mmCIF file of C-alpha atoms in Angstrom:
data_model
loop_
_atom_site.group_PDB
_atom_site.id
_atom_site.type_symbol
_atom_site.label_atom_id
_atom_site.label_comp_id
_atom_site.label_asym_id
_atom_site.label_seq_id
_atom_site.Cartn_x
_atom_site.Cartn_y
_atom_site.Cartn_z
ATOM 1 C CA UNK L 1 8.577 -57.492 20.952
ATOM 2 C CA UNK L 2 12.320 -58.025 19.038
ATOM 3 C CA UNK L 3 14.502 -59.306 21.041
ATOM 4 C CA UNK L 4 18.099 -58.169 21.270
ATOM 5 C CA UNK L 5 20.544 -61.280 22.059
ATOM 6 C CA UNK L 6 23.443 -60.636 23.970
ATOM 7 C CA UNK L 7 26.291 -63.164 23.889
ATOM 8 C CA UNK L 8 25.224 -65.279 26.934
ATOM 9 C CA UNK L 9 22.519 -65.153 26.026
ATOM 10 C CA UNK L 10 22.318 -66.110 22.449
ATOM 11 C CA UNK L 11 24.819 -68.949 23.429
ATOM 12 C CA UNK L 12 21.963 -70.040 26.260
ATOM 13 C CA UNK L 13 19.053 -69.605 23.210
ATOM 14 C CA UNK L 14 21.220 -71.858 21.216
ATOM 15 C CA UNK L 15 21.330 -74.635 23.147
ATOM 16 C CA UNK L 16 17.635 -74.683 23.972
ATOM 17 C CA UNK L 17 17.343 -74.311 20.256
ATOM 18 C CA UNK L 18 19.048 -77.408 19.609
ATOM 19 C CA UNK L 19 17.117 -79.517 22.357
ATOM 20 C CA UNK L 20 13.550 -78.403 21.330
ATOM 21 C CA UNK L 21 13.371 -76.120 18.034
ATOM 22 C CA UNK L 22 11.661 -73.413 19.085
ATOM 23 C CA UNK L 23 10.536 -70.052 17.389
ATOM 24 C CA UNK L 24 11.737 -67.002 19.128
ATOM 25 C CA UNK L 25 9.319 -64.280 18.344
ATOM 26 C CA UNK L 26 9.466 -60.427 16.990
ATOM 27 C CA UNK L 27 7.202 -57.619 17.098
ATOM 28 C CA UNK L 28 4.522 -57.552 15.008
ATOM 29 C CA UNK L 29 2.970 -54.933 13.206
ATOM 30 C CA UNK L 30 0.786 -54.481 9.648
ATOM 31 C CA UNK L 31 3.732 -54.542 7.766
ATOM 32 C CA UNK L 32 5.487 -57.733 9.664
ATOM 33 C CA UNK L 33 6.070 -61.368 9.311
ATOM 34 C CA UNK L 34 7.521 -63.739 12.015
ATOM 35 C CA UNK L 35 9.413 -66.904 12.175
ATOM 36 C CA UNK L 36 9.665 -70.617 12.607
ATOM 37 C CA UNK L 37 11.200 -73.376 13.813
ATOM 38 C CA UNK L 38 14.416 -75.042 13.127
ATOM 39 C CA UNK L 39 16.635 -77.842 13.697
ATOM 40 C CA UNK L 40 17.405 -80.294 10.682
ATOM 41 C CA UNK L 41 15.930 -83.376 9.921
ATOM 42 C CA UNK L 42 16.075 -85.796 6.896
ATOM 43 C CA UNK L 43 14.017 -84.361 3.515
ATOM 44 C CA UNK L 44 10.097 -85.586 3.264
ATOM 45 C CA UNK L 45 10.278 -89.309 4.598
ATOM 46 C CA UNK L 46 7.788 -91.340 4.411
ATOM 47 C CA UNK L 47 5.044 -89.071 2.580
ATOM 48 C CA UNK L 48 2.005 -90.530 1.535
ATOM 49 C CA UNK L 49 -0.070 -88.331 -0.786
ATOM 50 C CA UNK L 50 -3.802 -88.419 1.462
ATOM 51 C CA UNK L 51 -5.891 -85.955 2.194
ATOM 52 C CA UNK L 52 -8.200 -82.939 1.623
ATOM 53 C CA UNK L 53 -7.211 -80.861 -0.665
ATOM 54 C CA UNK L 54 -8.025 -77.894 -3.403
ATOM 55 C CA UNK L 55 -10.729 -78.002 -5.421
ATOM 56 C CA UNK L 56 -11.146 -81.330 -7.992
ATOM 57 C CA UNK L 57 -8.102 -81.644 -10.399
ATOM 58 C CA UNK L 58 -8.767 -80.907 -14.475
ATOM 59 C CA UNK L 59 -5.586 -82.351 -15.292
ATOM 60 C CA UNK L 60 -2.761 -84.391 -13.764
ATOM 61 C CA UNK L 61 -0.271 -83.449 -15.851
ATOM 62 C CA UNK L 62 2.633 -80.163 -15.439
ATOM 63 C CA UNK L 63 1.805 -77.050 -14.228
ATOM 64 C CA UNK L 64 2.671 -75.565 -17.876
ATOM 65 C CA UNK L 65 -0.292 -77.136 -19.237
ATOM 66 C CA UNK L 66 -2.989 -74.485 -21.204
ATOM 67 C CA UNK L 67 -5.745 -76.940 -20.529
ATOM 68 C CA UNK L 68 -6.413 -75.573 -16.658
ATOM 69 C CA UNK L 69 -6.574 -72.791 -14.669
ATOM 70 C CA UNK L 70 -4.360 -70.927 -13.715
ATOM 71 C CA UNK L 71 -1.237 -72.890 -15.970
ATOM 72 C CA UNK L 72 0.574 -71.118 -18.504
ATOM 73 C CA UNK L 73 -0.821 -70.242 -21.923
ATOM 74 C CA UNK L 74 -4.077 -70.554 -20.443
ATOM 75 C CA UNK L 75 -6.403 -68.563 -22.235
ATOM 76 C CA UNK L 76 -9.815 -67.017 -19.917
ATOM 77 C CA UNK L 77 -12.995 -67.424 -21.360
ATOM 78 C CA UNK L 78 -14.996 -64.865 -22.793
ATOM 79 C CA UNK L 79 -17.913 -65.473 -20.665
ATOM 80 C CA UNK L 80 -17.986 -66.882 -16.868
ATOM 81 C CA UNK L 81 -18.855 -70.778 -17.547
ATOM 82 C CA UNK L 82 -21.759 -72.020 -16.027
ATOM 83 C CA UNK L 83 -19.190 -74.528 -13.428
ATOM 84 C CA UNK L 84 -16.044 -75.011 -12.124
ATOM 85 C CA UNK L 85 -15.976 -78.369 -13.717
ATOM 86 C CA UNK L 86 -12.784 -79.417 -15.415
ATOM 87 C CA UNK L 87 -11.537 -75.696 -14.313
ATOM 88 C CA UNK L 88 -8.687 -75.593 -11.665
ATOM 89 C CA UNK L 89 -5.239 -77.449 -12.836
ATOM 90 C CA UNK L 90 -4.911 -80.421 -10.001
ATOM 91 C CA UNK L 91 -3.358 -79.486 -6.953
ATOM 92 C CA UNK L 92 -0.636 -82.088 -7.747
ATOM 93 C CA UNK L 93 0.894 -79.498 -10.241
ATOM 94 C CA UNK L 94 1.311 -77.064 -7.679
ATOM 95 C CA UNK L 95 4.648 -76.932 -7.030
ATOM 96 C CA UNK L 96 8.063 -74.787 -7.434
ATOM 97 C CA UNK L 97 7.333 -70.796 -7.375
ATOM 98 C CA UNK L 98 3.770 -70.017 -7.763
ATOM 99 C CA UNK L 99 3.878 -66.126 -7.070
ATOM 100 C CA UNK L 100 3.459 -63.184 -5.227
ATOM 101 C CA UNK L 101 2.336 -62.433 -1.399
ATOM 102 C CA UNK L 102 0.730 -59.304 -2.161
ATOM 103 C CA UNK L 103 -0.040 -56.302 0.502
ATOM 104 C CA UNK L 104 -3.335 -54.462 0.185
ATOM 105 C CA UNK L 105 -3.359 -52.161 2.697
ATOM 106 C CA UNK L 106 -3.245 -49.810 0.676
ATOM 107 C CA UNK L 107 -6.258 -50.460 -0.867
ATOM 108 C CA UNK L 108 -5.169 -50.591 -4.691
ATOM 109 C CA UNK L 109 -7.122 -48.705 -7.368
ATOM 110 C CA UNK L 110 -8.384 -50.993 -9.932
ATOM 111 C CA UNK L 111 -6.018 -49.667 -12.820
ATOM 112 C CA UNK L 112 -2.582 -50.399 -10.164
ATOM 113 C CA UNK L 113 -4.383 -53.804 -9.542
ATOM 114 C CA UNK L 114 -4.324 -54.464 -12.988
ATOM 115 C CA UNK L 115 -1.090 -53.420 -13.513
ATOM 116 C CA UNK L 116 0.391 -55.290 -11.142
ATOM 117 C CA UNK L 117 -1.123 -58.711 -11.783
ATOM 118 C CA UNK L 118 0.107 -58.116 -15.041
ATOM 119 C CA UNK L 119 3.342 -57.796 -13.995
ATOM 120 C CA UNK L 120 2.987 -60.786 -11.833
ATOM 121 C CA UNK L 121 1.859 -63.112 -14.391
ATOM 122 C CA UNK L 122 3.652 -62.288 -17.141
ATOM 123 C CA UNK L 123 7.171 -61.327 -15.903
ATOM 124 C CA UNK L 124 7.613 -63.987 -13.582
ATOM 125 C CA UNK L 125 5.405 -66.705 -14.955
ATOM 126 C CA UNK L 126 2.992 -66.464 -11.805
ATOM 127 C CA UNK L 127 -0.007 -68.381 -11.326
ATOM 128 C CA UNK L 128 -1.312 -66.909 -7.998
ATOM 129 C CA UNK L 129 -1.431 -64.094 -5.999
ATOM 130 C CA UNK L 130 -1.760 -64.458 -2.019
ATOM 131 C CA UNK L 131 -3.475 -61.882 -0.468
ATOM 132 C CA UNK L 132 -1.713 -60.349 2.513
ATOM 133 C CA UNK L 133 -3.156 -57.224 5.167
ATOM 134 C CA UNK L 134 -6.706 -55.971 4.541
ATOM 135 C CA UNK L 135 -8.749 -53.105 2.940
ATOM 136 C CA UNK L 136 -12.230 -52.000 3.878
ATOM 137 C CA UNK L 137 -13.041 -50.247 0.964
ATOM 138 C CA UNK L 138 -16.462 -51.473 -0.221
ATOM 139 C CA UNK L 139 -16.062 -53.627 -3.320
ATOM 140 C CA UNK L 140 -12.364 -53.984 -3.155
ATOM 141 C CA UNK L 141 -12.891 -58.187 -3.248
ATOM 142 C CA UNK L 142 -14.493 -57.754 -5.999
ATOM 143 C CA UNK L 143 -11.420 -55.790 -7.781
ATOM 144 C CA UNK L 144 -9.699 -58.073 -6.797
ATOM 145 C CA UNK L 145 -11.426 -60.947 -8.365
ATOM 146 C CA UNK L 146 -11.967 -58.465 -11.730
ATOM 147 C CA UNK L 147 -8.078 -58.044 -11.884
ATOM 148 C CA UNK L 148 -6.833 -61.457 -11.127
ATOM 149 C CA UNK L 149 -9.957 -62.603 -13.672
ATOM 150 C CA UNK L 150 -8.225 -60.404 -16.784
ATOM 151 C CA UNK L 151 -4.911 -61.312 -16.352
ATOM 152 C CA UNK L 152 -5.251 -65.218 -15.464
ATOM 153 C CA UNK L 153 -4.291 -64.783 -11.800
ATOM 154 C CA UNK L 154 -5.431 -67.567 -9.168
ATOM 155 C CA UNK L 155 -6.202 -65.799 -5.325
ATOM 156 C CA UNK L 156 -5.261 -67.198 -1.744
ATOM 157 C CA UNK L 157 -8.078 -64.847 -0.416
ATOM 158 C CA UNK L 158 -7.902 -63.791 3.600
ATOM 159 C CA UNK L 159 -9.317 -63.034 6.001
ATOM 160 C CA UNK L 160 -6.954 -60.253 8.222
ATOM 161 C CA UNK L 161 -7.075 -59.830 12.016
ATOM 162 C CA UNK L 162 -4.814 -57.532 12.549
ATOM 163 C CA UNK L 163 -2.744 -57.191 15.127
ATOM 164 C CA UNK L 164 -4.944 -54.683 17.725
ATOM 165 C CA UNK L 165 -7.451 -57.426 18.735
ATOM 166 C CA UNK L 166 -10.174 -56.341 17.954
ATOM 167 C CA UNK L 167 -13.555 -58.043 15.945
ATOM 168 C CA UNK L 168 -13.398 -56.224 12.042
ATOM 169 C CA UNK L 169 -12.575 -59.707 11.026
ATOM 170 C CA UNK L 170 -16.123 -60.624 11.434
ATOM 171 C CA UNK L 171 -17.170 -58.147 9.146
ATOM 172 C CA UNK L 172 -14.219 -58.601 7.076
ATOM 173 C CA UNK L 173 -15.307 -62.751 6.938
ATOM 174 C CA UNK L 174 -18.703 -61.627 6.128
ATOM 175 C CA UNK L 175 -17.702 -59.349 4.030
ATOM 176 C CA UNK L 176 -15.249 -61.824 1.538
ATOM 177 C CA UNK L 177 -18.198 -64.351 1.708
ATOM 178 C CA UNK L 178 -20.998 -62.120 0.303
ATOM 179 C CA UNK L 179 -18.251 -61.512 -2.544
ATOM 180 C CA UNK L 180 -17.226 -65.221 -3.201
ATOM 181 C CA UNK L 181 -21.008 -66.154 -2.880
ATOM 182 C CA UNK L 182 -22.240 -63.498 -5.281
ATOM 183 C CA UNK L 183 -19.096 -62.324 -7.473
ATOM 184 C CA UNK L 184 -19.653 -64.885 -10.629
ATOM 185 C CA UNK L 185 -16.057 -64.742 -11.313
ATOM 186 C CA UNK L 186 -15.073 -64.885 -7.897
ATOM 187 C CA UNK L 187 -14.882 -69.310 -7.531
ATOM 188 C CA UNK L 188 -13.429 -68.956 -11.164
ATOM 189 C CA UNK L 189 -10.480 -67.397 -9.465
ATOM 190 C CA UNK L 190 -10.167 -68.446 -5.639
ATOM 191 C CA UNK L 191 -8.364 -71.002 -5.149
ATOM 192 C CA UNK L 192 -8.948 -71.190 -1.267
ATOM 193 C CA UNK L 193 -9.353 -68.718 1.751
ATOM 194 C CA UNK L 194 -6.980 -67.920 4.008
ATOM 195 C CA UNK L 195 -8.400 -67.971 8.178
ATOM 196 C CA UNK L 196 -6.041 -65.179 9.405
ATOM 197 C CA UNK L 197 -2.669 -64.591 9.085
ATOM 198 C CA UNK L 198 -0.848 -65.974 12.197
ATOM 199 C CA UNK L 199 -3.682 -66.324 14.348
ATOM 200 C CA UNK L 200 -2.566 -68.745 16.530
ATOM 201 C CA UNK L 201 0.816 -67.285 17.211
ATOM 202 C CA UNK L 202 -0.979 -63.914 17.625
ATOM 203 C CA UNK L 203 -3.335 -65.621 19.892
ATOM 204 C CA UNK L 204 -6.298 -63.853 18.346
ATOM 205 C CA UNK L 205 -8.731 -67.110 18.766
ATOM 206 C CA UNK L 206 -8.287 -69.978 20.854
ATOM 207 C CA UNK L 207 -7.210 -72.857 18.791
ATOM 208 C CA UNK L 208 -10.691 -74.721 19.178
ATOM 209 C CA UNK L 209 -12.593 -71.755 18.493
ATOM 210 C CA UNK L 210 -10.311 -70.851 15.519
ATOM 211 C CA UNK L 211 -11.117 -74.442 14.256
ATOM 212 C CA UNK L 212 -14.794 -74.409 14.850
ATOM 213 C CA UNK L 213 -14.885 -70.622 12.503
ATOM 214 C CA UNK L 214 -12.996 -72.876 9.970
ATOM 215 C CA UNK L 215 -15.514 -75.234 9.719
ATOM 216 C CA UNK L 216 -18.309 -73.069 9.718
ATOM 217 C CA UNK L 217 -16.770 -71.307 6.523
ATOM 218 C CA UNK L 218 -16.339 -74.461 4.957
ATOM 219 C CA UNK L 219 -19.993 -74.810 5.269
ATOM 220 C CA UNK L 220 -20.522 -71.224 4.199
ATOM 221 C CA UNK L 221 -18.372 -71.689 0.772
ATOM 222 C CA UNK L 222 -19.340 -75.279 0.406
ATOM 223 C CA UNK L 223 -21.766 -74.359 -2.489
ATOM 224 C CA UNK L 224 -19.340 -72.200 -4.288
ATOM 225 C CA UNK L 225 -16.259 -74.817 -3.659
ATOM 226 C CA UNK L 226 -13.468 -73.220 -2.439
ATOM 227 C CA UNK L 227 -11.624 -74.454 0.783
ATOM 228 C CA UNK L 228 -10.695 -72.928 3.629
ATOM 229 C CA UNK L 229 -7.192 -72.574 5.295
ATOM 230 C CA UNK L 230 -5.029 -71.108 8.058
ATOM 231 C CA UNK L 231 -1.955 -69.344 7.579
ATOM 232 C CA UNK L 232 0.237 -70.181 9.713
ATOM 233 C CA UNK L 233 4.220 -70.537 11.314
ATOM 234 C CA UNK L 234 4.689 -73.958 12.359
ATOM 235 C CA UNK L 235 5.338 -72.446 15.784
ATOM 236 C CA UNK L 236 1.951 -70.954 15.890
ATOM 237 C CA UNK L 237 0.333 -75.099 16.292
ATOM 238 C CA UNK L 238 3.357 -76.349 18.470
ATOM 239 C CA UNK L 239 3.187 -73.514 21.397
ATOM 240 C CA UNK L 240 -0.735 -74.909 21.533
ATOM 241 C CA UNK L 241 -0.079 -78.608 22.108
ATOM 242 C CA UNK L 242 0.267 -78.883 17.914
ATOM 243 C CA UNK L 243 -3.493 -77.847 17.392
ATOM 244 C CA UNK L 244 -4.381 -80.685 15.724
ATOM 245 C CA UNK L 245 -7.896 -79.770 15.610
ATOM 246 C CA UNK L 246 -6.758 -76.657 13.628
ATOM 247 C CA UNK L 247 -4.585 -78.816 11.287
ATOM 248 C CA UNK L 248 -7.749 -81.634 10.980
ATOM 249 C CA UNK L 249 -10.347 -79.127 9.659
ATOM 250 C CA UNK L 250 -8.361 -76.894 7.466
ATOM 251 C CA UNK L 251 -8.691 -78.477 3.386
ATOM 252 C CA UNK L 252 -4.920 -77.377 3.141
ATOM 253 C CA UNK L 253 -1.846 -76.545 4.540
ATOM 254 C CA UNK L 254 -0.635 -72.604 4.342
ATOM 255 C CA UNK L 255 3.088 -72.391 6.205
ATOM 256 C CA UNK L 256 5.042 -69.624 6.841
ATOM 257 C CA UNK L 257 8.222 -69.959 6.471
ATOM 258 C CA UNK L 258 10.669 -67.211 7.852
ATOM 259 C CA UNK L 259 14.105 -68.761 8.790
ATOM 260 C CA UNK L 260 15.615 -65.669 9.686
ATOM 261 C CA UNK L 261 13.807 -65.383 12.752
ATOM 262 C CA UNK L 262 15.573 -68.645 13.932
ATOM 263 C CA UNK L 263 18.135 -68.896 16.557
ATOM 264 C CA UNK L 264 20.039 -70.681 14.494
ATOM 265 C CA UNK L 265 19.964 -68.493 11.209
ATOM 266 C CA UNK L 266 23.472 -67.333 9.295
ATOM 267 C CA UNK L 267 23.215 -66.802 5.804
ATOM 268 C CA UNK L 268 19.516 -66.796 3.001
ATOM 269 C CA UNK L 269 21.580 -69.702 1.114
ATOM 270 C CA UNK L 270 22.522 -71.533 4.325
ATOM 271 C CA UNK L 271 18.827 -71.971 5.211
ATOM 272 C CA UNK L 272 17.500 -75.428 4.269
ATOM 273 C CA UNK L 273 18.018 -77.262 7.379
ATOM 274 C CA UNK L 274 15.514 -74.814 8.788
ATOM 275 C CA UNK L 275 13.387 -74.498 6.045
ATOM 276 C CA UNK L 276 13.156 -79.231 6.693
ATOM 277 C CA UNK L 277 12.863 -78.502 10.058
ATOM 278 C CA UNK L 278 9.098 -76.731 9.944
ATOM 279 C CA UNK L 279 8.413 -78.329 6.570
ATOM 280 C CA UNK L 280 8.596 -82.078 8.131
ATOM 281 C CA UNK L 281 6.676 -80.905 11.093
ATOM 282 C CA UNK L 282 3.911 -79.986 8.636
ATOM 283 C CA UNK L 283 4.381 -83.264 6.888
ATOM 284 C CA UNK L 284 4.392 -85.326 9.928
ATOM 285 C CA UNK L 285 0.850 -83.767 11.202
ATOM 286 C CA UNK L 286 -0.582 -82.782 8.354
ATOM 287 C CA UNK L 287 -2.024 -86.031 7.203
ATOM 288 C CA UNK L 288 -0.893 -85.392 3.725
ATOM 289 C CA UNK L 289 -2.412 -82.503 3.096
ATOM 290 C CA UNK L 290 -1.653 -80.190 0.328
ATOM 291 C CA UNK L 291 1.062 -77.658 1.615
ATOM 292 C CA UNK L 292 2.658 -74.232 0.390
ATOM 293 C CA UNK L 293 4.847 -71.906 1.776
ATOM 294 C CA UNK L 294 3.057 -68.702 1.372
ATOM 295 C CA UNK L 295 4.268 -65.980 3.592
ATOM 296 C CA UNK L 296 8.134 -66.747 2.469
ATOM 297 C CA UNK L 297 11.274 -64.916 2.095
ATOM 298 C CA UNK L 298 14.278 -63.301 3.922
ATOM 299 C CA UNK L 299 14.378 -59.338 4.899
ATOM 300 C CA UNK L 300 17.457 -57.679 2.418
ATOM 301 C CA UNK L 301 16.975 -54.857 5.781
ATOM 302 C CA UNK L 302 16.324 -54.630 9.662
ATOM 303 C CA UNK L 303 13.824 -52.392 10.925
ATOM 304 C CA UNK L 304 12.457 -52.143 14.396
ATOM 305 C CA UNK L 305 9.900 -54.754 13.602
ATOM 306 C CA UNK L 306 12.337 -57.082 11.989
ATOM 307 C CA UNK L 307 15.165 -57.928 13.829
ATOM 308 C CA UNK L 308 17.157 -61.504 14.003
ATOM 309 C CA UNK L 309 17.414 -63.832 17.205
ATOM 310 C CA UNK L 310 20.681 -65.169 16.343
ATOM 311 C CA UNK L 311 23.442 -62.819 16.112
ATOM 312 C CA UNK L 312 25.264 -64.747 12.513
ATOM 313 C CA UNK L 313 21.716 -63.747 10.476
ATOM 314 C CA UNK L 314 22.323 -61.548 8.225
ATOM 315 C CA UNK L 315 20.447 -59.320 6.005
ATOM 316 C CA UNK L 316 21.147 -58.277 2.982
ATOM 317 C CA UNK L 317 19.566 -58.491 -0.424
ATOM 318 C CA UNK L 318 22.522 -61.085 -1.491
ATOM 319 C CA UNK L 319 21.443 -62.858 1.071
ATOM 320 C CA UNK L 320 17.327 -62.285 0.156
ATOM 321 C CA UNK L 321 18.606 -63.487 -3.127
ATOM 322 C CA UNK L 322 20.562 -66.592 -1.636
ATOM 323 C CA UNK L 323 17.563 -67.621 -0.021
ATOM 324 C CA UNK L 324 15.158 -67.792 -2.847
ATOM 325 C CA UNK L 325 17.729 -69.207 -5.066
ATOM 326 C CA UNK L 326 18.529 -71.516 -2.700
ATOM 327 C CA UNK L 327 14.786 -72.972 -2.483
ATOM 328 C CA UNK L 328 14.478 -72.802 -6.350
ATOM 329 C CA UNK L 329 17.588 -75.275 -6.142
ATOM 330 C CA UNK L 330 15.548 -77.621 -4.244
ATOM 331 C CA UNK L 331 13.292 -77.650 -6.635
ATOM 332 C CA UNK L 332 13.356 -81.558 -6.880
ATOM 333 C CA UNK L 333 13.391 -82.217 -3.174
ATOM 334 C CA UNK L 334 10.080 -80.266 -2.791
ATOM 335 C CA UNK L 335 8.645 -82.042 -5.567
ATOM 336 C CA UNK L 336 8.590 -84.853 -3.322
ATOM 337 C CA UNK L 337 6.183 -83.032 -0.809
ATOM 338 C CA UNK L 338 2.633 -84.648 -0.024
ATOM 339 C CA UNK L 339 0.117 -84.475 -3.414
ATOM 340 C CA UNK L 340 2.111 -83.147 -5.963
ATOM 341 C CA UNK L 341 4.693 -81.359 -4.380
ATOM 342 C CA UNK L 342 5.189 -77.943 -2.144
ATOM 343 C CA UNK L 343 4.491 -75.231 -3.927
ATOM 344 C CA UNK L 344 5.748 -71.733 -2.678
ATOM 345 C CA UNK L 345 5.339 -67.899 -3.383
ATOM 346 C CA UNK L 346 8.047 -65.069 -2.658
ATOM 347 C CA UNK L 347 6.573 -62.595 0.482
ATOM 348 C CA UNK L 348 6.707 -59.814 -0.872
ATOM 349 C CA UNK L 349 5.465 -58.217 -4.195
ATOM 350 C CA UNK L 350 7.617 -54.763 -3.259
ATOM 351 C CA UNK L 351 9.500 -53.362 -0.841
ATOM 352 C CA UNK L 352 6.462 -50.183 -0.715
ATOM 353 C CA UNK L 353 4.171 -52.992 0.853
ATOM 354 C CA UNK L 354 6.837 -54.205 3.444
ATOM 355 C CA UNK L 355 10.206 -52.776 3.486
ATOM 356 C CA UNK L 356 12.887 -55.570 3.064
ATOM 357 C CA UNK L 357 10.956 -58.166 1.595
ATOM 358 C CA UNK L 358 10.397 -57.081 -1.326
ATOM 359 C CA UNK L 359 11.472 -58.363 -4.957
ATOM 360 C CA UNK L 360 11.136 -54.765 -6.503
ATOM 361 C CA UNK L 361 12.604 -52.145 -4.313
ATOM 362 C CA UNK L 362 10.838 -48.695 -3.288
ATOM 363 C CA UNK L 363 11.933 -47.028 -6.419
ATOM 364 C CA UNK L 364 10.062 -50.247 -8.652
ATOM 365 C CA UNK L 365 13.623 -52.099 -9.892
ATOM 366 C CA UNK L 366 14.055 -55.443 -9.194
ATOM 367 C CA UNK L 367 16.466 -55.860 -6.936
ATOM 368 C CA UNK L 368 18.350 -58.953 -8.180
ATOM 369 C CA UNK L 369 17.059 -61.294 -11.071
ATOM 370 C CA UNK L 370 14.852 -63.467 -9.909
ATOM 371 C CA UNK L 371 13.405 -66.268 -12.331
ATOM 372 C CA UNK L 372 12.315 -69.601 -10.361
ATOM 373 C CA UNK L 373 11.827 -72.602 -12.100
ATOM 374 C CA UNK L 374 7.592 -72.941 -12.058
ATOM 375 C CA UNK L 375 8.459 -77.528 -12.394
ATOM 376 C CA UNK L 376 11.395 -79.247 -12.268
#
């Protein structure tokens, strides 16, 4: 549920915030994102670049290299090669802006897929798309794949729970694995898959059974290569003892990373503390796994499903603009994250696929420029 804060007792939520960063939840619905933690600490000490990771590196070098897939200037074969050999760019150019969260419920046609992952790539310099929500339409992984295959697109595939508890994600998982098993294309193009969206917060698994599914799709997509992940707030493993067994069998590391949830939130710009905060924690238990932030951003609107927990956040889209400008500013301090660097995308594609969040608005205009750097 949002919460409302009155005085008291946002001054009370404060305090606790300060002793034991903790996330303060909203409601949740199939158009919603939630929060983290917060609290600052100091900026990605200690890191040591070990761990699982992405599928094996083609190239070492920046992520504007044509050599690999999905850099820029990279130019897609005319035929599906026989392996992923020498494919994928390495993981350790993954950093800075590397697209889109992208909304599906509305189950796309193939000609708006295309369009927009046209868009994606080629006005803002993208080199993935992260899939966000579900569609049951028969086939629809598989446009998926087609689309991001044409236009040079990498995929953060998921699996969705939804929010209703109940078991389509089995046939949803079953589903996505038929398609990455038998779609040619499909490990040409996947990067990893996503295990839910906010599971543990949402409580849709316990965190040992969530752990043990992971596994068991690693196993699943072992032949085809591509890794398996959990997307997840950093609040989601800390209100369940850290769920290190979650963190341990995931390949890598998919944070959200919604500051304006925080008790302590004010302004998008003002937001790095909080953004460290989560980010360390990550670092700290993550063995030095690969990490982005993929469900990322700050609302430009309230709604009923989006409301603050500290009465100084504000929303606006100068403020959904300070935000992402401010991370492209750290550019250099992210850099620094485990294997390569943290790498992050902007949630959302459009304000039609969650109001607020979006970079175009309903009416398809941008609503502020918005350029990130892609290396630094």
């Amino acid at each position: 549920m949002a919460h409302t804060l009155y005085p008291l007792g946002f001054l009370l939520l404060l305090l606790l915030d300060l002793v034991s960063a903790r996330h303060v939840p909203r409601s949740c619905h199939p158009h919603s994102s939630r929060s983290s933690s917060n609290s600052s600490t100091h900026p990605l000490s200690g890191v040591v670049a070990v761990g699982s990771a992405p599928p094996a590196p083609a190239t070492s070098t920046n992520g504007g290299s044509s050599s690999c897939f999905p850099s820029a200037g990279f130019q897609m074969p005319s035929s599906v090669p026989s392996s992923t050999g020498g494919w994928w760019c390495s993981p350790n150019t993954e950093y800075a802006f590397l697209g889109f969260s992208y909304e599906v419920t509305a189950c796309q046609s193939v000609s708006k897929l295309n369009s927009d992952f046209a868009d994606i790539k080629n006005t803002f310099g993208s080199r993935y798309v992260r899939l966000y929500g579900a569609c049951d339409r028969d086939g629809f992984y598989d446009d998926i794949v087609n689309a991001a295959w044409a236009t040079g697109l990498g995929v953060h595939a998921l699996i969705w729970f939804g929010f209703d508890g109940g078991d389509q994600w089995i046939a949803r998982r079953d589903s996505l694995v038929s398609s990455l098993i038998n779609n040619p294309k499909a490990k040409f193009v996947t990067r990893g898959v996503q295990f839910g969206s906010e599971p543990l917060f949402d409580n849709v698994l316990p965190h040992s059974q969530l752990a043990a599914e992971v596994t068991s799709l690693k196993s699943k997509l072992l032949g085809v290569g591509i890794p398996v992940t959990v997307s997840e707030l950093a609040y989601g493993y800390q209100e369940r003892g850290g769920a290190q067994d979650v963190l341990d069998a995931i390949d890598f590391i998919n944070v959200h990373m919604l500051p304006f949830f925080t008790a302590l939130a004010t302004f998008g710009s003002a937001a790095w503390p909080l953004v460290q905060t989560d980010m360390n924690w990550f670092i700290q238990h993550g063995n030095g796994k690969k990490m982005y932030f993929d469900e990322n951003g700050w609302p430009s609107v309230t709604s009923s499903g989006v409301q603050p927990n500290s009465i100084l956040a504000q929303a606006s889209v100068a403020n959904e603009e300070g935000y992402f400008s401010m991370l492209d500013s750290h550019c250099e301090d992210l850099k620094l994250g485990p294997q390569g660097g943290i790498g992050w995308f902007a949630h959302i594609y459009s304000d039609e696929q969650e109001p607020g969040y979006g970079i175009y608005n309903d009416a398809g205009k941008k609503k502020f420029p918005f350029k990130p750097r892609t290396s630094c």
